[in-house]
CSV table of C-alpha atoms and ligand atoms in Angstrom, one decimal:
chain,number,residue,atom,x,y,z
L,1,MET,CA,-13.7,57.2,181.5
L,2,ARG,CA,-13.2,60.7,182.8
L,3,VAL,CA,-14.0,60.7,186.5
L,4,LEU,CA,-14.2,63.5,189.1
L,5,VAL,CA,-13.5,62.4,192.7
L,6,THR,CA,-14.4,64.8,195.5
L,7,GLY,CA,-12.3,64.2,198.6
L,8,GLY,CA,-9.9,62.4,196.4
L,9,ALA,CA,-6.9,63.3,198.6
L,10,GLY,CA,-8.4,61.5,201.6
L,11,PHE,CA,-7.8,58.0,202.8
L,12,LEU,CA,-10.5,56.3,200.7
L,13,GLY,CA,-10.5,58.9,197.9
L,14,SER,CA,-6.8,58.5,197.3
L,15,HIS,CA,-7.1,54.7,197.0
L,16,LEU,CA,-10.1,55.1,194.7
L,17,CYS,CA,-8.1,57.6,192.5
L,18,GLU,CA,-5.2,55.3,192.4
L,19,ARG,CA,-7.3,52.4,191.3
L,20,LEU,CA,-9.1,54.5,188.6
L,21,VAL,CA,-5.8,55.7,187.2
L,22,ARG,CA,-4.4,52.2,187.2
L,23,ASP,CA,-7.5,51.0,185.3
L,24,GLY,CA,-6.7,53.6,182.5
L,25,HIS,CA,-9.2,56.3,183.4
L,26,GLU,CA,-8.6,60.0,183.6
L,27,VAL,CA,-9.2,61.4,187.1
L,28,ILE,CA,-9.8,64.9,188.4
L,29,CYS,CA,-9.4,65.0,192.1
L,30,LEU,CA,-10.8,67.8,194.2
L,31,ASP,CA,-10.1,68.2,197.9
L,32,ASN,CA,-9.9,71.2,200.3
L,33,ASN,CA,-7.3,69.3,202.4
L,34,ILE,CA,-9.0,69.8,205.8
L,35,THR,CA,-8.7,66.1,206.4
L,36,GLY,CA,-7.2,64.9,203.2
L,37,LYS,CA,-3.6,65.8,202.1
L,38,ALA,CA,-2.1,66.4,198.7
L,39,SER,CA,0.8,64.0,199.5
L,40,ASN,CA,-1.7,61.1,199.4
L,41,VAL,CA,-2.0,61.6,195.7
L,42,ALA,CA,1.3,63.2,194.8
L,43,HIS,CA,2.5,59.9,193.2
L,44,LEU,CA,-0.4,60.0,190.8
L,45,LEU,CA,0.1,63.4,189.2
L,46,GLY,CA,0.5,63.2,185.5
L,47,ALA,CA,-1.3,63.1,182.2
L,48,ARG,CA,-4.2,61.1,183.6
L,49,PHE,CA,-4.4,62.6,187.0
L,50,THR,CA,-5.1,66.2,188.1
L,51,PHE,CA,-5.4,67.5,191.7
L,52,LEU,CA,-7.1,70.7,192.5
L,53,GLU,CA,-7.3,72.1,196.0
L,54,TYR,CA,-10.9,73.2,196.2
L,55,ASP,CA,-13.9,73.5,198.6
L,56,ILE,CA,-16.7,71.7,196.8
L,57,THR,CA,-19.4,73.4,199.0
L,58,ASN,CA,-18.8,76.2,196.4
L,59,TYR,CA,-20.0,76.0,192.8
L,60,ILE,CA,-18.0,73.3,190.9
L,61,HIS,CA,-17.0,74.1,187.4
L,62,VAL,CA,-15.1,71.4,185.3
L,63,SER,CA,-14.6,71.9,181.6
L,64,GLY,CA,-15.0,69.0,179.2
L,65,PRO,CA,-17.0,65.8,179.6
L,66,LEU,CA,-17.3,63.6,182.7
L,67,ASP,CA,-18.5,60.0,182.8
L,68,ALA,CA,-18.7,59.8,186.6
L,69,VAL,CA,-18.8,62.0,189.6
L,70,MET,CA,-17.8,60.2,192.8
L,71,HIS,CA,-18.6,62.2,195.9
L,72,PHE,CA,-16.2,61.1,198.7
L,73,ALA,CA,-15.5,64.4,200.4
L,74,SER,CA,-16.3,64.5,204.1
L,75,PRO,CA,-14.5,64.4,207.4
L,76,ALA,CA,-15.2,60.7,208.4
L,77,SER,CA,-13.6,60.1,211.8
L,78,PRO,CA,-15.6,60.9,214.9
L,79,ILE,CA,-13.0,63.3,216.3
L,80,ASP,CA,-12.8,65.1,213.0
L,81,TYR,CA,-16.5,65.6,212.4
L,82,ILE,CA,-17.0,66.6,216.1
L,83,ARG,CA,-14.1,69.2,215.6
L,84,LEU,CA,-15.5,70.3,212.2
L,85,PRO,CA,-19.3,70.1,212.7
L,86,ILE,CA,-20.3,72.9,210.3
L,87,GLN,CA,-17.9,71.8,207.5
L,88,THR,CA,-19.2,68.2,207.9
L,89,LEU,CA,-22.8,69.3,207.5
L,90,LYS,CA,-21.9,71.7,204.6
L,91,VAL,CA,-20.1,69.1,202.6
L,92,GLY,CA,-22.9,66.5,203.1
L,93,SER,CA,-25.6,69.0,202.1
L,94,LEU,CA,-24.2,71.9,199.9
L,95,GLY,CA,-21.3,69.7,198.6
L,96,THR,CA,-23.6,66.9,197.6
L,97,HIS,CA,-25.9,69.4,195.9
L,98,LYS,CA,-23.1,70.9,193.9
L,99,ALA,CA,-21.7,67.5,193.0
L,100,LEU,CA,-25.1,66.2,191.9
L,101,GLY,CA,-25.6,69.4,189.8
L,102,LEU,CA,-22.3,68.7,188.1
L,103,ALA,CA,-23.3,65.1,187.4
L,104,LYS,CA,-26.6,66.3,186.0
L,105,ASP,CA,-25.0,68.8,183.8
L,106,LYS,CA,-22.5,66.3,182.4
L,107,GLY,CA,-24.8,63.3,182.2
L,108,ALA,CA,-22.4,61.4,184.4
L,109,ARG,CA,-23.1,58.5,186.8
L,110,PHE,CA,-23.1,59.9,190.4
L,111,ILE,CA,-21.7,57.8,193.2
L,112,LEU,CA,-22.4,58.9,196.8
L,113,ALA,CA,-20.1,57.6,199.5
L,114,SER,CA,-22.6,57.1,202.3
L,115,THR,CA,-21.9,55.3,205.5
L,116,SER,CA,-23.0,52.7,208.0
L,117,GLU,CA,-23.6,55.6,210.3
L,118,VAL,CA,-26.9,56.2,208.6
L,119,TYR,CA,-28.0,53.1,210.7
L,120,GLY,CA,-26.9,55.0,213.9
L,121,ASP,CA,-26.9,52.7,216.9
L,122,PRO,CA,-28.7,49.9,215.1
L,123,LEU,CA,-31.6,47.9,216.4
L,124,VAL,CA,-31.3,45.4,213.6
L,125,HIS,CA,-28.3,43.2,213.3
L,126,PRO,CA,-26.6,42.7,210.9
L,127,GLN,CA,-27.6,45.8,209.0
L,128,SER,CA,-29.2,45.4,205.6
L,129,GLU,CA,-30.1,48.2,203.3
L,130,ASP,CA,-33.8,48.2,204.1
L,131,TYR,CA,-33.2,49.1,207.8
L,132,TRP,CA,-33.9,52.8,208.4
L,133,GLY,CA,-31.6,53.3,211.3
L,134,ASN,CA,-31.6,54.6,214.8
L,135,VAL,CA,-29.9,58.0,214.8
L,136,ASN,CA,-29.7,60.8,217.4
L,137,PRO,CA,-29.9,63.9,215.3
L,138,ILE,CA,-28.7,66.2,218.1
L,139,GLY,CA,-26.0,64.0,219.5
L,140,PRO,CA,-22.3,64.6,218.7
L,141,ARG,CA,-22.4,62.2,215.8
L,142,GLY,CA,-25.5,63.7,214.4
L,143,VAL,CA,-23.6,66.2,212.3
L,144,TYR,CA,-22.1,63.3,210.3
L,145,ASP,CA,-25.0,60.9,210.4
L,146,GLU,CA,-27.6,63.5,209.4
L,147,ALA,CA,-25.4,65.0,206.7
L,148,LYS,CA,-25.1,61.6,205.1
L,149,ARG,CA,-28.8,60.9,205.5
L,150,PHE,CA,-29.6,64.2,203.9
L,151,SER,CA,-27.1,63.4,201.1
L,152,GLU,CA,-28.8,60.1,200.4
L,153,ALA,CA,-32.2,61.9,200.2
L,154,MET,CA,-30.8,64.5,197.9
L,155,THR,CA,-29.2,61.9,195.7
L,156,MET,CA,-32.6,60.0,195.4
L,157,ALA,CA,-34.3,63.3,194.6
L,158,TYR,CA,-31.9,64.0,191.7
L,159,ARG,CA,-32.5,60.5,190.4
L,160,SER,CA,-36.3,60.9,190.5
L,161,ALA,CA,-36.6,64.6,189.6
L,162,HIS,CA,-33.8,64.9,187.1
L,163,GLY,CA,-33.1,61.4,186.0
L,164,VAL,CA,-29.5,61.4,187.1
L,165,ASN,CA,-27.9,57.9,187.1
L,166,THR,CA,-27.2,57.8,190.8
L,167,GLY,CA,-25.8,55.2,193.1
L,168,ILE,CA,-25.4,55.2,196.9
L,169,VAL,CA,-22.8,53.0,198.6
L,170,ARG,CA,-22.9,52.6,202.4
L,171,ILE,CA,-19.3,52.2,203.6
L,172,PHE,CA,-18.6,50.3,206.8
L,173,ASN,CA,-15.4,50.6,208.9
L,174,THR,CA,-12.4,50.5,206.5
L,175,TYR,CA,-8.7,50.5,207.2
L,176,GLY,CA,-5.4,50.5,205.4
L,177,PRO,CA,-2.4,52.6,204.5
L,178,ARG,CA,-3.0,56.4,204.4
L,179,MET,CA,-5.4,56.6,207.3
L,180,ARG,CA,-4.4,59.6,209.3
L,181,ILE,CA,-2.3,58.8,212.3
L,182,GLN,CA,-4.1,61.4,214.4
L,183,ASP,CA,-7.6,60.8,213.2
L,184,GLY,CA,-8.6,59.2,216.5
L,185,ARG,CA,-10.1,56.1,215.0
L,186,VAL,CA,-9.5,52.7,216.5
L,187,VAL,CA,-7.2,51.4,213.8
L,188,PRO,CA,-4.6,54.2,213.8
L,189,ASN,CA,-4.9,54.5,217.6
L,190,PHE,CA,-4.2,50.9,218.4
L,191,ILE,CA,-1.5,50.5,215.8
L,192,THR,CA,0.4,53.6,216.7
L,193,GLN,CA,0.0,52.8,220.4
L,194,ALA,CA,1.4,49.3,219.9
L,195,LEU,CA,4.3,50.6,217.8
L,196,CYS,CA,5.2,53.0,220.5
L,197,GLY,CA,4.9,50.5,223.3
L,198,LYS,CA,2.0,52.3,224.9
L,199,PRO,CA,-1.2,50.7,226.3
L,200,LEU,CA,-4.0,50.2,223.8
L,201,THR,CA,-7.0,52.4,224.8
L,202,VAL,CA,-10.2,50.4,224.6
L,203,TYR,CA,-13.2,52.7,225.1
L,204,GLY,CA,-16.0,51.4,227.4
L,205,ASP,CA,-15.8,47.7,228.2
L,206,GLY,CA,-14.8,46.9,224.6
L,207,LYS,CA,-17.8,44.8,224.0
L,208,GLN,CA,-19.1,47.0,221.3
L,209,THR,CA,-18.6,45.4,217.9
L,210,ARG,CA,-17.2,46.6,214.5
L,211,SER,CA,-16.4,44.9,211.2
L,212,PHE,CA,-13.2,46.0,209.5
L,213,CYS,CA,-12.8,45.9,205.7
L,214,TYR,CA,-9.4,46.3,204.0
L,215,VAL,CA,-9.4,49.3,201.7
L,216,ASP,CA,-8.6,47.3,198.5
L,217,ASP,CA,-11.7,45.1,199.0
L,218,LEU,CA,-13.8,48.2,199.5
L,219,VAL,CA,-12.4,49.9,196.4
L,220,GLU,CA,-13.1,46.8,194.3
L,221,GLY,CA,-16.7,46.8,195.4
L,222,ILE,CA,-17.1,50.5,194.7
L,223,VAL,CA,-15.5,50.2,191.2
L,224,ARG,CA,-17.9,47.3,190.4
L,225,PHE,CA,-20.8,49.4,191.6
L,226,LEU,CA,-19.7,52.3,189.5
L,227,ASN,CA,-19.9,50.1,186.4
L,228,THR,CA,-23.6,49.2,187.1
L,229,ASP,CA,-26.6,51.4,186.8
L,230,HIS,CA,-27.9,50.3,190.2
L,231,PRO,CA,-29.3,53.0,192.5
L,232,GLY,CA,-28.3,51.3,195.8
L,233,PRO,CA,-28.0,51.9,198.6
L,234,VAL,CA,-25.6,49.0,198.8
L,235,ASN,CA,-23.6,48.1,201.8
L,236,ILE,CA,-19.9,47.6,201.2
L,237,GLY,CA,-17.9,46.2,204.1
L,238,ASN,CA,-16.5,43.1,205.7
L,239,PRO,CA,-19.0,41.0,207.6
L,240,ARG,CA,-16.4,39.5,210.0
L,241,GLU,CA,-17.6,41.1,213.2
L,242,MET,CA,-15.6,41.3,216.4
L,243,THR,CA,-15.6,43.2,219.7
L,244,VAL,CA,-13.3,46.1,220.0
L,245,LEU,CA,-11.5,44.2,222.8
L,246,GLU,CA,-11.0,41.3,220.4
L,247,PHE,CA,-9.6,43.7,217.9
L,248,ALA,CA,-7.2,45.1,220.5
L,249,HIS,CA,-5.9,41.6,221.1
L,250,ILE,CA,-5.4,41.0,217.4
L,251,ILE,CA,-3.4,44.2,217.0
L,252,ARG,CA,-1.4,43.5,220.2
L,253,ASP,CA,-0.5,40.0,219.0
L,254,ALA,CA,0.4,41.3,215.6
L,255,VAL,CA,2.3,44.4,216.5
L,256,ASN,CA,3.6,44.3,220.1
L,257,PRO,CA,2.6,41.5,222.5
L,258,ALA,CA,4.3,43.4,225.4
L,259,VAL,CA,1.8,46.3,225.6
L,260,ASP,CA,-1.1,46.5,228.0
L,261,ILE,CA,-4.8,47.2,227.3
L,262,VAL,CA,-6.4,49.9,229.3
L,263,PHE,CA,-10.1,51.0,229.4
L,264,LYS,CA,-11.2,54.6,228.9
L,265,ASP,CA,-14.6,56.3,228.8
L,266,LEU,CA,-17.0,55.3,226.0
L,267,PRO,CA,-17.7,58.3,223.7
L,268,VAL,CA,-21.3,59.5,223.7
L,269,ASP,CA,-23.6,57.6,221.3
L,270,ASP,CA,-20.9,55.1,220.3
L,271,PRO,CA,-22.8,52.5,218.4
L,272,LYS,CA,-23.0,49.1,220.2
L,273,THR,CA,-22.9,46.9,217.1
L,274,ARG,CA,-22.0,47.3,213.5
L,275,CYS,CA,-21.9,44.5,210.9
L,276,PRO,CA,-22.9,44.7,207.2
L,277,ASN,CA,-25.3,42.3,205.5
L,278,ILE,CA,-23.6,42.1,202.1
L,279,GLU,CA,-26.1,39.9,200.3
L,280,LEU,CA,-27.2,42.7,198.0
L,281,ALA,CA,-23.6,43.6,197.1
L,282,SER,CA,-22.8,40.0,196.3
L,283,ARG,CA,-25.9,39.8,194.1
L,284,ILE,CA,-25.5,43.0,192.1
L,285,LEU,CA,-21.7,43.1,192.0
L,286,ASP,CA,-20.9,39.8,190.4
L,287,GLY,CA,-20.3,37.9,193.7
L,288,TRP,CA,-18.2,40.6,195.3
L,289,GLU,CA,-17.0,39.8,198.8
L,290,PRO,CA,-14.0,40.9,200.8
L,291,ARG,CA,-10.9,38.8,200.1
L,292,VAL,CA,-8.3,40.2,202.5
L,293,PRO,CA,-8.3,38.7,206.0
L,294,LEU,CA,-7.7,41.2,208.8
L,295,GLU,CA,-4.5,39.4,209.8
L,296,GLN,CA,-3.2,40.0,206.3
L,297,GLY,CA,-4.5,43.6,205.8
L,298,ILE,CA,-3.0,44.9,209.0
L,299,LYS,CA,0.5,44.2,207.7
L,300,PRO,CA,0.7,46.9,205.0
L,301,THR,CA,-1.2,49.2,207.4
L,302,VAL,CA,1.3,48.7,210.2
L,303,ASP,CA,4.2,49.3,207.7
L,304,TYR,CA,2.5,52.5,206.6
L,305,PHE,CA,2.2,53.8,210.2
L,306,ARG,CA,5.7,52.8,211.0
L,307,GLN,CA,7.0,54.9,208.2
L,308,ALA,CA,4.5,57.8,208.6
L,309,MET,CA,5.1,58.3,212.3
L,310,GLN,CA,7.6,61.0,213.2
L,311,ASP,CA,8.0,60.0,216.8
L,312,CYS,CA,6.0,58.6,219.6
L,313,ASP,CA,4.8,61.8,221.3
N,401,UDP,N1,-12.3,52.9,220.1
N,401,UDP,C1,-11.5,52.4,221.1
N,401,UDP,N2,-10.3,53.0,221.3
N,401,UDP,C2,-9.8,54.0,220.6
N,401,UDP,C3,-10.5,54.5,219.5
N,401,UDP,C4,-11.8,53.9,219.3
N,401,UDP,O1,-11.9,51.5,221.8
N,401,UDP,O2,-8.6,54.4,220.8
N,401,UDP,C5,-13.6,52.3,219.8
N,401,UDP,C6,-14.7,53.3,219.6
N,401,UDP,O3,-15.3,53.7,220.9
N,401,UDP,C7,-15.7,52.5,218.8
N,401,UDP,C8,-14.8,51.6,217.9
N,401,UDP,O4,-13.5,51.6,218.6
N,401,UDP,O5,-16.5,51.7,219.6
N,401,UDP,C9,-14.5,52.2,216.5
N,401,UDP,O6,-14.3,53.5,216.6
N,401,UDP,P1,-13.8,54.4,215.4
N,401,UDP,O7,-13.5,55.8,216.0
N,401,UDP,O8,-12.7,53.8,214.7
N,401,UDP,O9,-15.0,54.5,214.4
N,401,UDP,P2,-16.6,54.3,214.5
N,401,UDP,O10,-16.8,52.9,214.1
N,401,UDP,O11,-17.1,54.5,215.9
N,401,UDP,O12,-17.1,55.4,213.6
């Protein structure tokens, strides 16, 4: 296949590109590098992999055929999308429109990287795809949540109005090598804090829950989904749910048992729970389920941060 990946130099995008190249496909990766970085994909450059620094909120032209357009471009960490609210809204709206137009033009399957954030602060638990969500459109996270909700609506409109073979995947918390050290999310924060002997910063009382999926498991689910004609939305994530405080203990035990745990203010609109129902994924993706236990997946993640960190300040 010949596949275009937007946001291909980001954390998830780079793992997806790597997997597609390894599977023998030709990949064109577009990224404007506002949260991605070219070095994430530098090792892939070659006959089957092209990287172009480009802002996909502008018209996208690609010559030659495409079998798939995979739209993974967006800031995805709360501190990034709060810092970049307009870019986040633009890539979810204008960027999705442009990427869909390209897929339509090429007759390509279109995959939208959506998010568990469409469920907002969920009132249904675990979250299955038929839940409509509980989102504050004007809160700090609204720029991301609503951009992704719009992008889902736009994707469905291109399916019904233009017959594009679209698929929506809702991605839950994912971790692994190439997460940005400074992106403010709980995984890089706790691991770098533990590596530096600093206290782990638990926000609120730490009773809010998250469910963490290793990146290879996520990519496997997405590649299987690419190879179907299913419209989704389909949740991809790891249903092992834990409190943030439990997660802090797991990281502390694994990385540096000497560090303290301290409590900081809970960010506004921080969802209280998050756990994917993955029955649909299992049914339509040939029994897909996460295989990598957290205790195993954090090892390569910690190794990555150890190497990537310049110093502890
Ligand atoms: N969190 C935390 N300490 C940190 C960073 C995050 O306790 O240093 C919490 C955050 O409040 C949230 C959870 O960890 O409840 C996951 O946050 P993250 O930013 O990773 O992603 P989210 O799932 O909220 O999008």
